[in-house]
């Protein structure tokens, strides 16, 4: 399943489609706080684009772009962004995730600071969801490869 | 959102969508081929997504389409490719 596809139509179509899917996912993440969508849905769409790349271009070519180490770093940095914004709000004498306290740090009005804080949370959630969704698929398909190696 | 006053147009649409959901749910648990069952489950998720969107819950519809019909189907296909395609029972 995860070998490189021989069909040039499939490979070219996937190569054309992947950037557009990723742009759409970024749109969903960036507009998450005032329209349908958000970090979770955008992260899943971003992961789907990488899974499409993996199905069509094989495990090895995808690993060059997105190695296991990158996935681990991205998933943990997503959680770090989420928790970090919350802890910064705690340090600025507010509650956990009380974005209006970020106004002192960003030099904007409290209402604008709330909007920016939620945007930061969405970006963190999107990164973590993308990395974990891809990691689940990655582990399933890599297990398949190692089993084939044992058979040979 | 959807105007609830125009019931003549919307109610048949609801009934058709619910009928499709019911057909997909029964087909997904009765079919023997597991790959077909996963595909029918994807269709089920997509009809559920249409129902959510029709009821005005666009955010839930978005989640249903991306998570359940997209990545969920892919993960189950990957699981089938590692195990058997035929159901034993």
mmCIF file of N, CA and C in Angstrom, chain A residues 1 24 28 36-37 40-41 44-45 51 133 136-137 140 143, chain B residues 58-60 62-63 66-67 71 74-75 77-79 81-82:
data_model
loop_
_atom_site.group_PDB
_atom_site.id
_atom_site.type_symbol
_atom_site.label_atom_id
_atom_site.label_comp_id
_atom_site.label_asym_id
_atom_site.label_seq_id
_atom_site.Cartn_x
_atom_site.Cartn_y
_atom_site.Cartn_z
ATOM 1 N N UNK A 1 0.824 -1.201 0.000
ATOM 2 C CA UNK A 1 0.000 0.000 0.000
ATOM 3 C C UNK A 1 0.862 1.257 0.000
ATOM 4 N N UNK A 24 -5.855 25.709 2.102
ATOM 5 C CA UNK A 24 -7.212 25.689 2.655
ATOM 6 C C UNK A 24 -7.177 25.403 4.154
ATOM 7 N N UNK A 28 -8.556 27.668 7.237
ATOM 8 C CA UNK A 28 -9.487 27.215 8.287
ATOM 9 C C UNK A 28 -8.927 27.535 9.663
ATOM 10 N N UNK A 36 -16.921 29.100 11.063
ATOM 11 C CA UNK A 36 -16.795 27.659 11.316
ATOM 12 C C UNK A 36 -15.399 27.161 10.985
ATOM 13 N N UNK A 37 -14.956 26.195 11.759
ATOM 14 C CA UNK A 37 -13.593 25.685 11.591
ATOM 15 C C UNK A 37 -12.807 25.952 12.848
ATOM 16 N N UNK A 40 -8.709 22.298 15.368
ATOM 17 C CA UNK A 40 -8.862 20.849 15.223
ATOM 18 C C UNK A 40 -9.136 20.470 13.771
ATOM 19 N N UNK A 41 -10.148 21.134 13.156
ATOM 20 C CA UNK A 41 -10.494 20.781 11.776
ATOM 21 C C UNK A 41 -9.349 21.116 10.824
ATOM 22 N N UNK A 44 -6.605 18.570 11.092
ATOM 23 C CA UNK A 44 -6.943 17.299 10.446
ATOM 24 C C UNK A 44 -6.794 17.416 8.933
ATOM 25 N N UNK A 45 -7.216 18.562 8.357
ATOM 26 C CA UNK A 45 -7.081 18.733 6.901
ATOM 27 C C UNK A 45 -5.606 18.800 6.519
ATOM 28 N N UNK A 51 -0.956 12.835 4.408
ATOM 29 C CA UNK A 51 -1.289 11.417 4.204
ATOM 30 C C UNK A 51 -1.467 11.139 2.714
ATOM 31 N N UNK A 133 -2.177 13.117 14.231
ATOM 32 C CA UNK A 133 -2.927 12.384 13.204
ATOM 33 C C UNK A 133 -1.986 11.734 12.208
ATOM 34 N N UNK A 136 -0.135 8.704 13.823
ATOM 35 C CA UNK A 136 -0.916 7.457 13.929
ATOM 36 C C UNK A 136 -0.846 6.698 12.611
ATOM 37 N N UNK A 137 -1.098 7.420 11.501
ATOM 38 C CA UNK A 137 -1.045 6.766 10.190
ATOM 39 C C UNK A 137 0.363 6.266 9.870
ATOM 40 N N UNK A 140 1.076 2.998 11.742
ATOM 41 C CA UNK A 140 0.374 1.847 11.157
ATOM 42 C C UNK A 140 1.090 1.387 9.897
ATOM 43 N N UNK A 143 4.634 -0.188 10.492
ATOM 44 C CA UNK A 143 4.533 -1.550 10.998
ATOM 45 C C UNK A 143 4.363 -2.548 9.872
ATOM 46 N N UNK B 58 -22.925 24.259 11.367
ATOM 47 C CA UNK B 58 -21.892 24.145 10.335
ATOM 48 C C UNK B 58 -20.577 23.653 10.926
ATOM 49 N N UNK B 59 -20.292 24.049 12.175
ATOM 50 C CA UNK B 59 -19.034 23.645 12.801
ATOM 51 C C UNK B 59 -18.987 22.132 13.010
ATOM 52 N N UNK B 60 -20.118 21.572 13.480
ATOM 53 C CA UNK B 60 -20.182 20.115 13.676
ATOM 54 C C UNK B 60 -20.081 19.406 12.338
ATOM 55 N N UNK B 62 -18.527 20.416 9.712
ATOM 56 C CA UNK B 62 -17.121 20.517 9.293
ATOM 57 C C UNK B 62 -16.292 19.425 9.960
ATOM 58 N N UNK B 63 -16.483 19.262 11.276
ATOM 59 C CA UNK B 63 -15.730 18.235 11.998
ATOM 60 C C UNK B 63 -16.082 16.843 11.485
ATOM 61 N N UNK B 66 -14.386 16.313 8.013
ATOM 62 C CA UNK B 66 -12.924 16.185 7.973
ATOM 63 C C UNK B 66 -12.447 14.999 8.793
ATOM 64 N N UNK B 67 -12.990 14.810 9.990
ATOM 65 C CA UNK B 67 -12.464 13.760 10.871
ATOM 66 C C UNK B 67 -13.059 12.409 10.519
ATOM 67 N N UNK B 71 -10.230 11.368 7.706
ATOM 68 C CA UNK B 71 -9.117 10.657 8.339
ATOM 69 C C UNK B 71 -9.557 9.329 8.938
ATOM 70 N N UNK B 74 -9.536 6.705 6.266
ATOM 71 C CA UNK B 74 -8.154 6.380 5.886
ATOM 72 C C UNK B 74 -7.516 5.450 6.918
ATOM 73 N N UNK B 75 -7.729 5.755 8.209
ATOM 74 C CA UNK B 75 -7.108 4.937 9.256
ATOM 75 C C UNK B 75 -7.675 3.528 9.242
ATOM 76 N N UNK B 77 -8.942 1.963 6.604
ATOM 77 C CA UNK B 77 -8.404 1.270 5.424
ATOM 78 C C UNK B 77 -6.982 0.791 5.708
ATOM 79 N N UNK B 78 -6.182 1.620 6.392
ATOM 80 C CA UNK B 78 -4.819 1.213 6.737
ATOM 81 C C UNK B 78 -4.842 0.017 7.673
ATOM 82 N N UNK B 79 -5.792 -0.011 8.618
ATOM 83 C CA UNK B 79 -5.888 -1.148 9.534
ATOM 84 C C UNK B 79 -6.274 -2.408 8.785
ATOM 85 N N UNK B 81 -5.614 -3.068 5.662
ATOM 86 C CA UNK B 81 -4.488 -3.512 4.847
ATOM 87 C C UNK B 81 -3.479 -4.303 5.677
ATOM 88 N N UNK B 82 -3.480 -4.121 7.001
ATOM 89 C CA UNK B 82 -2.576 -4.905 7.854
ATOM 90 C C UNK B 82 -3.210 -6.214 8.298
#
